[in-house]
Amino acid sequence: MDSSDLYRISEELRKESRSTYNRLRSIDADAQFVTDVSQMFPGFPVIGNERCGVWYVDPQIAYADSVYFKSTDGHTGNWKFSLRRANTHVFAALARHGGCLIVDSTRKGKSMPDSFSRTIPVWCAVWNTAIRMVRGVEWDCALHTPPSVVSESESSQMQGLVPRFVQSLLESGMDIGELTGSVGKPLRPIWVTRDQRLAMPPDFGDADFVPVVCVSASSTRDCSQGFMYVQGAADDHELWAGELTAQLYWQHRTELLRDRNECLAVVKRITQQCVQSNGSTGFSFIRTTNVAVGGQASGQPPACWRHFDAIINCGAPELAVDAEHAKRYLYMPITDSKRGQSEMAGAIPQALEFAGPFVSSNARVLVHCAQGSNLSVCVALAILVQYFDAQGEFRINARSEVTKQMIQKRLLWITTAYTKVRMGMKQSIGTIANPQRAMLKQVNRHFMDLV
């Protein structure tokens, strides 16, 4: 056997170890660990972290909403507190249940993702400090990081950035008092990894903090049992899962895991059968405007016309519209991926021209896509920037008046509107505002490049 044969065999083994079947079996094994941990924290909601973590949470124990703490916000030397990912909807769950479990994973070589070791600790410290300043309470605002993962030196550097992050939060226009009013103790991250199982359930009954339990689902060890274990198997799922989603996986779990040789065929069949029928059904009006963002079903005729006077469909399947409503319906075929950037760039001026006459007369306008979290958010953002002032009243803004800060604040209108949905104040949208950076750049470029 020569070196070329050894290389070929090595490549085949490497590909097999990352096969869809092995990934799904690994996810299944890790999900069982998450279920076991959840039983040690009865009453705590189990929340998946987008995008990887949601695969590891059995829908039978999953909280209605997910969160989005990006690992890149915690990369060493690039620590961030993202206003776009403020995750304010978590406060209602924390206040109601006294804590929560957040589930995520990471690839080979690390015991926990940076979202757990750095991003969430910074998030807790920033909000704790902001709440203290707004309410005048005295409580723990220190940055708490896992000492086995984050060095004292790095933790000190991160702590030094907290005041700046707090200032940006205070200046964002968010109503911190309203969003966090029901939280009575400071937030504190706690970490549970698969390689360090809990011997007995912890008791936080007398704790002087609200625990945010970060559950790292995957093991750094080889957990293969009849399959090749892949640590962090759900990571970058768009590269290996195709159209298979976490929701579809759990719906068809038994069939997908039954036979390794049939796994890919099963994936192909169930994804073809799913004609985007799982789109979000809810919608949310943004602040005092009559502009709403929603999922696919919210734009389903004829029922949609009871709620809206005009509809903009951003890439969801085009639906038949009768002649009476044809002039009040705009379909824009935007691809929901990075490949759709150029389509978004062309769609924004089209949407603004269409929406102008409606928003000027205070008509109700729905902007929707399949899930209500990406494409529709970006198009609605462009409408808010173009046609509304800081109080949410109609006003055509000159391009010279548009700034990045203005765009960011309008985006916060959308994300906080989603938060109020979760607090029971509006129609449930069933997802989170999670626009892709590449798509948001097209909004910025439309306004900023033309100044």
mmCIF file with all atom_site columns, N, CA and C in Angstrom, residues 43-98:
data_model
loop_
_atom_site.group_PDB
_atom_site.id
_atom_site.type_symbol
_atom_site.label_atom_id
_atom_site.label_alt_id
_atom_site.label_comp_id
_atom_site.label_asym_id
_atom_site.label_entity_id
_atom_site.label_seq_id
_atom_site.pdbx_PDB_ins_code
_atom_site.Cartn_x
_atom_site.Cartn_y
_atom_site.Cartn_z
_atom_site.occupancy
_atom_site.B_iso_or_equiv
_atom_site.pdbx_formal_charge
_atom_site.auth_seq_id
_atom_site.auth_comp_id
_atom_site.auth_asym_id
_atom_site.auth_atom_id
_atom_site.pdbx_PDB_model_num
ATOM 1   N N  . GLY A 1 43 ? -38.282 23.211 36.409 1.00 0.00 ? 43 GLY A N  1
ATOM 2   C CA . GLY A 1 43 ? -38.886 24.537 36.388 1.00 0.00 ? 43 GLY A CA 1
ATOM 3   C C  . GLY A 1 43 ? -38.127 25.553 35.575 1.00 0.00 ? 43 GLY A C  1
ATOM 4   N N  . PHE A 1 44 ? -36.837 25.308 35.296 1.00 0.00 ? 44 PHE A N  1
ATOM 5   C CA . PHE A 1 44 ? -36.060 26.230 34.478 1.00 0.00 ? 44 PHE A CA 1
ATOM 6   C C  . PHE A 1 44 ? -36.363 25.980 32.997 1.00 0.00 ? 44 PHE A C  1
ATOM 7   N N  . PRO A 1 45 ? -36.684 27.004 32.228 1.00 0.00 ? 45 PRO A N  1
ATOM 8   C CA . PRO A 1 45 ? -36.883 26.811 30.794 1.00 0.00 ? 45 PRO A CA 1
ATOM 9   C C  . PRO A 1 45 ? -35.578 26.431 30.105 1.00 0.00 ? 45 PRO A C  1
ATOM 10  N N  . VAL A 1 46 ? -35.665 25.557 29.112 1.00 0.00 ? 46 VAL A N  1
ATOM 11  C CA . VAL A 1 46 ? -34.498 25.102 28.355 1.00 0.00 ? 46 VAL A CA 1
ATOM 12  C C  . VAL A 1 46 ? -34.515 25.821 27.011 1.00 0.00 ? 46 VAL A C  1
ATOM 13  N N  . ILE A 1 47 ? -33.529 26.679 26.792 1.00 0.00 ? 47 ILE A N  1
ATOM 14  C CA . ILE A 1 47 ? -33.531 27.581 25.637 1.00 0.00 ? 47 ILE A CA 1
ATOM 15  C C  . ILE A 1 47 ? -32.345 27.270 24.734 1.00 0.00 ? 47 ILE A C  1
ATOM 16  N N  . GLY A 1 48 ? -32.597 26.970 23.483 1.00 0.00 ? 48 GLY A N  1
ATOM 17  C CA . GLY A 1 48 ? -31.526 26.718 22.526 1.00 0.00 ? 48 GLY A CA 1
ATOM 18  C C  . GLY A 1 48 ? -30.920 28.009 22.024 1.00 0.00 ? 48 GLY A C  1
ATOM 19  N N  . ASN A 1 49 ? -29.596 28.018 21.874 1.00 0.00 ? 49 ASN A N  1
ATOM 20  C CA . ASN A 1 49 ? -28.894 29.176 21.325 1.00 0.00 ? 49 ASN A CA 1
ATOM 21  C C  . ASN A 1 49 ? -28.797 29.020 19.814 1.00 0.00 ? 49 ASN A C  1
ATOM 22  N N  . GLU A 1 50 ? -29.299 30.011 19.096 1.00 0.00 ? 50 GLU A N  1
ATOM 23  C CA . GLU A 1 50 ? -29.175 29.984 17.642 1.00 0.00 ? 50 GLU A CA 1
ATOM 24  C C  . GLU A 1 50 ? -27.692 30.065 17.264 1.00 0.00 ? 50 GLU A C  1
ATOM 25  N N  . ARG A 1 51 ? -27.242 29.365 16.267 1.00 0.00 ? 51 ARG A N  1
ATOM 26  C CA . ARG A 1 51 ? -28.032 28.506 15.411 1.00 0.00 ? 51 ARG A CA 1
ATOM 27  C C  . ARG A 1 51 ? -27.815 27.045 15.781 1.00 0.00 ? 51 ARG A C  1
ATOM 28  N N  . CYS A 1 52 ? -26.693 26.768 16.395 1.00 0.00 ? 52 CYS A N  1
ATOM 29  C CA . CYS A 1 52 ? -26.290 25.397 16.695 1.00 0.00 ? 52 CYS A CA 1
ATOM 30  C C  . CYS A 1 52 ? -27.095 24.778 17.832 1.00 0.00 ? 52 CYS A C  1
ATOM 31  N N  . GLY A 1 53 ? -27.291 25.532 18.911 1.00 0.00 ? 53 GLY A N  1
ATOM 32  C CA . GLY A 1 53 ? -27.840 24.960 20.128 1.00 0.00 ? 53 GLY A CA 1
ATOM 33  C C  . GLY A 1 53 ? -29.247 24.423 20.015 1.00 0.00 ? 53 GLY A C  1
ATOM 34  N N  . VAL A 1 54 ? -30.054 24.971 19.107 1.00 0.00 ? 54 VAL A N  1
ATOM 35  C CA . VAL A 1 54 ? -31.451 24.544 19.012 1.00 0.00 ? 54 VAL A CA 1
ATOM 36  C C  . VAL A 1 54 ? -31.575 23.086 18.567 1.00 0.00 ? 54 VAL A C  1
ATOM 37  N N  . TRP A 1 55 ? -30.559 22.539 17.919 1.00 0.00 ? 55 TRP A N  1
ATOM 38  C CA . TRP A 1 55 ? -30.599 21.143 17.483 1.00 0.00 ? 55 TRP A CA 1
ATOM 39  C C  . TRP A 1 55 ? -30.580 20.181 18.665 1.00 0.00 ? 55 TRP A C  1
ATOM 40  N N  . TYR A 1 56 ? -30.040 20.607 19.788 1.00 0.00 ? 56 TYR A N  1
ATOM 41  C CA . TYR A 1 56 ? -29.824 19.702 20.925 1.00 0.00 ? 56 TYR A CA 1
ATOM 42  C C  . TYR A 1 56 ? -30.969 19.711 21.941 1.00 0.00 ? 56 TYR A C  1
ATOM 43  N N  . VAL A 1 57 ? -32.020 20.451 21.674 1.00 0.00 ? 57 VAL A N  1
ATOM 44  C CA . VAL A 1 57 ? -33.111 20.569 22.638 1.00 0.00 ? 57 VAL A CA 1
ATOM 45  C C  . VAL A 1 57 ? -34.345 19.851 22.109 1.00 0.00 ? 57 VAL A C  1
ATOM 46  N N  . ASP A 1 58 ? -34.721 18.784 22.780 1.00 0.00 ? 58 ASP A N  1
ATOM 47  C CA . ASP A 1 58 ? -35.932 18.048 22.440 1.00 0.00 ? 58 ASP A CA 1
ATOM 48  C C  . ASP A 1 58 ? -37.130 18.993 22.551 1.00 0.00 ? 58 ASP A C  1
ATOM 49  N N  . PRO A 1 59 ? -37.964 19.092 21.511 1.00 0.00 ? 59 PRO A N  1
ATOM 50  C CA . PRO A 1 59 ? -39.123 19.996 21.567 1.00 0.00 ? 59 PRO A CA 1
ATOM 51  C C  . PRO A 1 59 ? -40.030 19.753 22.767 1.00 0.00 ? 59 PRO A C  1
ATOM 52  N N  . GLN A 1 60 ? -40.005 18.548 23.333 1.00 0.00 ? 60 GLN A N  1
ATOM 53  C CA . GLN A 1 60 ? -40.848 18.256 24.488 1.00 0.00 ? 60 GLN A CA 1
ATOM 54  C C  . GLN A 1 60 ? -40.421 19.034 25.736 1.00 0.00 ? 60 GLN A C  1
ATOM 55  N N  . ILE A 1 61 ? -39.160 19.471 25.772 1.00 0.00 ? 61 ILE A N  1
ATOM 56  C CA . ILE A 1 61 ? -38.689 20.242 26.932 1.00 0.00 ? 61 ILE A CA 1
ATOM 57  C C  . ILE A 1 61 ? -38.284 21.664 26.548 1.00 0.00 ? 61 ILE A C  1
ATOM 58  N N  . ALA A 1 62 ? -38.348 21.986 25.262 1.00 0.00 ? 62 ALA A N  1
ATOM 59  C CA . ALA A 1 62 ? -37.836 23.269 24.786 1.00 0.00 ? 62 ALA A CA 1
ATOM 60  C C  . ALA A 1 62 ? -38.751 24.426 25.153 1.00 0.00 ? 62 ALA A C  1
ATOM 61  N N  . TYR A 1 63 ? -38.147 25.544 25.520 1.00 0.00 ? 63 TYR A N  1
ATOM 62  C CA . TYR A 1 63 ? -38.864 26.795 25.723 1.00 0.00 ? 63 TYR A CA 1
ATOM 63  C C  . TYR A 1 63 ? -39.353 27.296 24.364 1.00 0.00 ? 63 TYR A C  1
ATOM 64  N N  . ALA A 1 64 ? -40.390 28.114 24.373 1.00 0.00 ? 64 ALA A N  1
ATOM 65  C CA . ALA A 1 64 ? -40.999 28.562 23.117 1.00 0.00 ? 64 ALA A CA 1
ATOM 66  C C  . ALA A 1 64 ? -40.050 29.381 22.257 1.00 0.00 ? 64 ALA A C  1
ATOM 67  N N  . ASP A 1 65 ? -39.100 30.061 22.868 1.00 0.00 ? 65 ASP A N  1
ATOM 68  C CA . ASP A 1 65 ? -38.202 30.946 22.131 1.00 0.00 ? 65 ASP A CA 1
ATOM 69  C C  . ASP A 1 65 ? -36.759 30.473 22.221 1.00 0.00 ? 65 ASP A C  1
ATOM 70  N N  . SER A 1 66 ? -35.967 30.922 21.273 1.00 0.00 ? 66 SER A N  1
ATOM 71  C CA . SER A 1 66 ? -34.530 30.680 21.317 1.00 0.00 ? 66 SER A CA 1
ATOM 72  C C  . SER A 1 66 ? -33.831 31.992 21.663 1.00 0.00 ? 66 SER A C  1
ATOM 73  N N  . VAL A 1 67 ? -32.501 31.930 21.796 1.00 0.00 ? 67 VAL A N  1
ATOM 74  C CA . VAL A 1 67 ? -31.698 33.133 22.011 1.00 0.00 ? 67 VAL A CA 1
ATOM 75  C C  . VAL A 1 67 ? -30.600 33.159 20.958 1.00 0.00 ? 67 VAL A C  1
ATOM 76  N N  . TYR A 1 68 ? -29.896 34.272 20.901 1.00 0.00 ? 68 TYR A N  1
ATOM 77  C CA . TYR A 1 68 ? -28.807 34.362 19.922 1.00 0.00 ? 68 TYR A CA 1
ATOM 78  C C  . TYR A 1 68 ? -27.619 35.078 20.551 1.00 0.00 ? 68 TYR A C  1
ATOM 79  N N  . PHE A 1 69 ? -26.717 34.294 21.112 1.00 0.00 ? 69 PHE A N  1
ATOM 80  C CA . PHE A 1 69 ? -25.445 34.782 21.624 1.00 0.00 ? 69 PHE A CA 1
ATOM 81  C C  . PHE A 1 69 ? -24.348 34.251 20.702 1.00 0.00 ? 69 PHE A C  1
ATOM 82  N N  . LYS A 1 70 ? -23.729 35.142 19.954 1.00 0.00 ? 70 LYS A N  1
ATOM 83  C CA . LYS A 1 70 ? -22.737 34.707 18.973 1.00 0.00 ? 70 LYS A CA 1
ATOM 84  C C  . LYS A 1 70 ? -21.373 34.474 19.618 1.00 0.00 ? 70 LYS A C  1
ATOM 85  N N  . SER A 1 71 ? -20.738 33.371 19.220 1.00 0.00 ? 71 SER A N  1
ATOM 86  C CA . SER A 1 71 ? -19.383 33.102 19.704 1.00 0.00 ? 71 SER A CA 1
ATOM 87  C C  . SER A 1 71 ? -18.402 34.158 19.219 1.00 0.00 ? 71 SER A C  1
ATOM 88  N N  . THR A 1 72 ? -18.630 34.704 18.023 1.00 0.00 ? 72 THR A N  1
ATOM 89  C CA . THR A 1 72 ? -17.701 35.707 17.495 1.00 0.00 ? 72 THR A CA 1
ATOM 90  C C  . THR A 1 72 ? -17.697 36.974 18.340 1.00 0.00 ? 72 THR A C  1
ATOM 91  N N  . ASP A 1 73 ? -18.791 37.233 19.081 1.00 0.00 ? 73 ASP A N  1
ATOM 92  C CA . ASP A 1 73 ? -18.803 38.377 19.993 1.00 0.00 ? 73 ASP A CA 1
ATOM 93  C C  . ASP A 1 73 ? -17.902 38.136 21.204 1.00 0.00 ? 73 ASP A C  1
ATOM 94  N N  . GLY A 1 74 ? -17.448 36.886 21.370 1.00 0.00 ? 74 GLY A N  1
ATOM 95  C CA . GLY A 1 74 ? -16.584 36.561 22.489 1.00 0.00 ? 74 GLY A CA 1
ATOM 96  C C  . GLY A 1 74 ? -15.191 36.150 22.092 1.00 0.00 ? 74 GLY A C  1
ATOM 97  N N  . HIS A 1 75 ? -14.839 36.308 20.811 1.00 0.00 ? 75 HIS A N  1
ATOM 98  C CA . HIS A 1 75 ? -13.496 35.941 20.385 1.00 0.00 ? 75 HIS A CA 1
ATOM 99  C C  . HIS A 1 75 ? -12.458 36.839 21.058 1.00 0.00 ? 75 HIS A C  1
ATOM 100 N N  . THR A 1 76 ? -11.371 36.223 21.462 1.00 0.00 ? 76 THR A N  1
ATOM 101 C CA . THR A 1 76 ? -10.330 36.938 22.206 1.00 0.00 ? 76 THR A CA 1
ATOM 102 C C  . THR A 1 76 ? -9.853  38.177 21.464 1.00 0.00 ? 76 THR A C  1
ATOM 103 N N  . GLY A 1 77 ? -9.882  39.300 22.158 1.00 0.00 ? 77 GLY A N  1
ATOM 104 C CA . GLY A 1 77 ? -9.453  40.561 21.570 1.00 0.00 ? 77 GLY A CA 1
ATOM 105 C C  . GLY A 1 77 ? -10.538 41.275 20.803 1.00 0.00 ? 77 GLY A C  1
ATOM 106 N N  . ASN A 1 78 ? -11.665 40.607 20.555 1.00 0.00 ? 78 ASN A N  1
ATOM 107 C CA . ASN A 1 78 ? -12.782 41.207 19.806 1.00 0.00 ? 78 ASN A CA 1
ATOM 108 C C  . ASN A 1 78 ? -14.086 41.119 20.596 1.00 0.00 ? 78 ASN A C  1
ATOM 109 N N  . TRP A 1 79 ? -14.007 41.265 21.905 1.00 0.00 ? 79 TRP A N  1
ATOM 110 C CA . TRP A 1 79 ? -15.188 41.121 22.754 1.00 0.00 ? 79 TRP A CA 1
ATOM 111 C C  . TRP A 1 79 ? -16.189 42.227 22.435 1.00 0.00 ? 79 TRP A C  1
ATOM 112 N N  . LYS A 1 80 ? -17.473 41.843 22.374 1.00 0.00 ? 80 LYS A N  1
ATOM 113 C CA . LYS A 1 80 ? -18.521 42.798 22.032 1.00 0.00 ? 80 LYS A CA 1
ATOM 114 C C  . LYS A 1 80 ? -19.754 42.572 22.898 1.00 0.00 ? 80 LYS A C  1
ATOM 115 N N  . PHE A 1 81 ? -20.501 43.645 23.054 1.00 0.00 ? 81 PHE A N  1
ATOM 116 C CA . PHE A 1 81 ? -21.876 43.556 23.542 1.00 0.00 ? 81 PHE A CA 1
ATOM 117 C C  . PHE A 1 81 ? -22.733 44.066 22.401 1.00 0.00 ? 81 PHE A C  1
ATOM 118 N N  . SER A 1 82 ? -23.495 43.169 21.784 1.00 0.00 ? 82 SER A N  1
ATOM 119 C CA . SER A 1 82 ? -24.247 43.516 20.586 1.00 0.00 ? 82 SER A CA 1
ATOM 120 C C  . SER A 1 82 ? -25.644 43.994 20.944 1.00 0.00 ? 82 SER A C  1
ATOM 121 N N  . LEU A 1 83 ? -25.960 45.231 20.597 1.00 0.00 ? 83 LEU A N  1
ATOM 122 C CA . LEU A 1 83 ? -27.315 45.726 20.776 1.00 0.00 ? 83 LEU A CA 1
ATOM 123 C C  . LEU A 1 83 ? -28.290 44.989 19.874 1.00 0.00 ? 83 LEU A C  1
ATOM 124 N N  . ARG A 1 84 ? -27.793 44.527 18.730 1.00 0.00 ? 84 ARG A N  1
ATOM 125 C CA . ARG A 1 84 ? -28.645 43.781 17.793 1.00 0.00 ? 84 ARG A CA 1
ATOM 126 C C  . ARG A 1 84 ? -29.018 42.423 18.366 1.00 0.00 ? 84 ARG A C  1
ATOM 127 N N  . ARG A 1 85 ? -28.170 41.922 19.253 1.00 0.00 ? 85 ARG A N  1
ATOM 128 C CA . ARG A 1 85 ? -28.435 40.631 19.898 1.00 0.00 ? 85 ARG A CA 1
ATOM 129 C C  . ARG A 1 85 ? -28.561 40.847 21.410 1.00 0.00 ? 85 ARG A C  1
ATOM 130 N N  . ALA A 1 86 ? -29.422 41.786 21.785 1.00 0.00 ? 86 ALA A N  1
ATOM 131 C CA . ALA A 1 86 ? -29.583 42.126 23.199 1.00 0.00 ? 86 ALA A CA 1
ATOM 132 C C  . ALA A 1 86 ? -30.341 41.051 23.963 1.00 0.00 ? 86 ALA A C  1
ATOM 133 N N  . ASN A 1 87 ? -31.093 40.196 23.255 1.00 0.00 ? 87 ASN A N  1
ATOM 134 C CA . ASN A 1 87 ? -31.803 39.063 23.877 1.00 0.00 ? 87 ASN A CA 1
ATOM 135 C C  . ASN A 1 87 ? -32.671 39.489 25.054 1.00 0.00 ? 87 ASN A C  1
ATOM 136 N N  . THR A 1 88 ? -33.353 40.601 24.897 1.00 0.00 ? 88 THR A N  1
ATOM 137 C CA . THR A 1 88 ? -34.144 41.136 25.994 1.00 0.00 ? 88 THR A CA 1
ATOM 138 C C  . THR A 1 88 ? -35.354 40.268 26.347 1.00 0.00 ? 88 THR A C  1
ATOM 139 N N  . HIS A 1 89 ? -35.783 39.413 25.422 1.00 0.00 ? 89 HIS A N  1
ATOM 140 C CA . HIS A 1 89 ? -36.932 38.556 25.716 1.00 0.00 ? 89 HIS A CA 1
ATOM 141 C C  . HIS A 1 89 ? -36.633 37.537 26.816 1.00 0.00 ? 89 HIS A C  1
ATOM 142 N N  . VAL A 1 90 ? -35.348 37.327 27.118 1.00 0.00 ? 90 VAL A N  1
ATOM 143 C CA . VAL A 1 90 ? -34.975 36.362 28.153 1.00 0.00 ? 90 VAL A CA 1
ATOM 144 C C  . VAL A 1 90 ? -35.406 36.833 29.540 1.00 0.00 ? 90 VAL A C  1
ATOM 145 N N  . PHE A 1 91 ? -35.499 38.139 29.745 1.00 0.00 ? 91 PHE A N  1
ATOM 146 C CA . PHE A 1 91 ? -35.791 38.652 31.081 1.00 0.00 ? 91 PHE A CA 1
ATOM 147 C C  . PHE A 1 91 ? -37.129 38.162 31.615 1.00 0.00 ? 91 PHE A C  1
ATOM 148 N N  . ALA A 1 92 ? -38.120 38.079 30.744 1.00 0.00 ? 92 ALA A N  1
ATOM 149 C CA . ALA A 1 92 ? -39.437 37.598 31.191 1.00 0.00 ? 92 ALA A CA 1
ATOM 150 C C  . ALA A 1 92 ? -39.338 36.166 31.700 1.00 0.00 ? 92 ALA A C  1
ATOM 151 N N  . ALA A 1 93 ? -38.565 35.327 30.997 1.00 0.00 ? 93 ALA A N  1
ATOM 152 C CA . ALA A 1 93 ? -38.402 33.936 31.418 1.00 0.00 ? 93 ALA A CA 1
ATOM 153 C C  . ALA A 1 93 ? -37.626 33.851 32.729 1.00 0.00 ? 93 ALA A C  1
ATOM 154 N N  . LEU A 1 94 ? -36.589 34.665 32.868 1.00 0.00 ? 94 LEU A N  1
ATOM 155 C CA . LEU A 1 94 ? -35.789 34.651 34.090 1.00 0.00 ? 94 LEU A CA 1
ATOM 156 C C  . LEU A 1 94 ? -36.615 35.079 35.296 1.00 0.00 ? 94 LEU A C  1
ATOM 157 N N  . ALA A 1 95 ? -37.431 36.106 35.110 1.00 0.00 ? 95 ALA A N  1
ATOM 158 C CA . ALA A 1 95 ? -38.250 36.591 36.217 1.00 0.00 ? 95 ALA A CA 1
ATOM 159 C C  . ALA A 1 95 ? -39.327 35.578 36.596 1.00 0.00 ? 95 ALA A C  1
ATOM 160 N N  . ARG A 1 96 ? -39.897 34.942 35.583 1.00 0.00 ? 96 ARG A N  1
ATOM 161 C CA . ARG A 1 96 ? -41.008 34.015 35.837 1.00 0.00 ? 96 ARG A CA 1
ATOM 162 C C  . ARG A 1 96 ? -40.532 32.721 36.483 1.00 0.00 ? 96 ARG A C  1
ATOM 163 N N  . HIS A 1 97 ? -39.340 32.245 36.070 1.00 0.00 ? 97 HIS A N  1
ATOM 164 C CA . HIS A 1 97 ? -38.888 30.927 36.499 1.00 0.00 ? 97 HIS A CA 1
ATOM 165 C C  . HIS A 1 97 ? -37.696 30.956 37.453 1.00 0.00 ? 97 HIS A C  1
ATOM 166 N N  . GLY A 1 98 ? -37.113 32.113 37.676 1.00 0.00 ? 98 GLY A N  1
ATOM 167 C CA . GLY A 1 98 ? -35.992 32.218 38.604 1.00 0.00 ? 98 GLY A CA 1
ATOM 168 C C  . GLY A 1 98 ? -34.669 31.782 38.043 1.00 0.00 ? 98 GLY A C  1
#
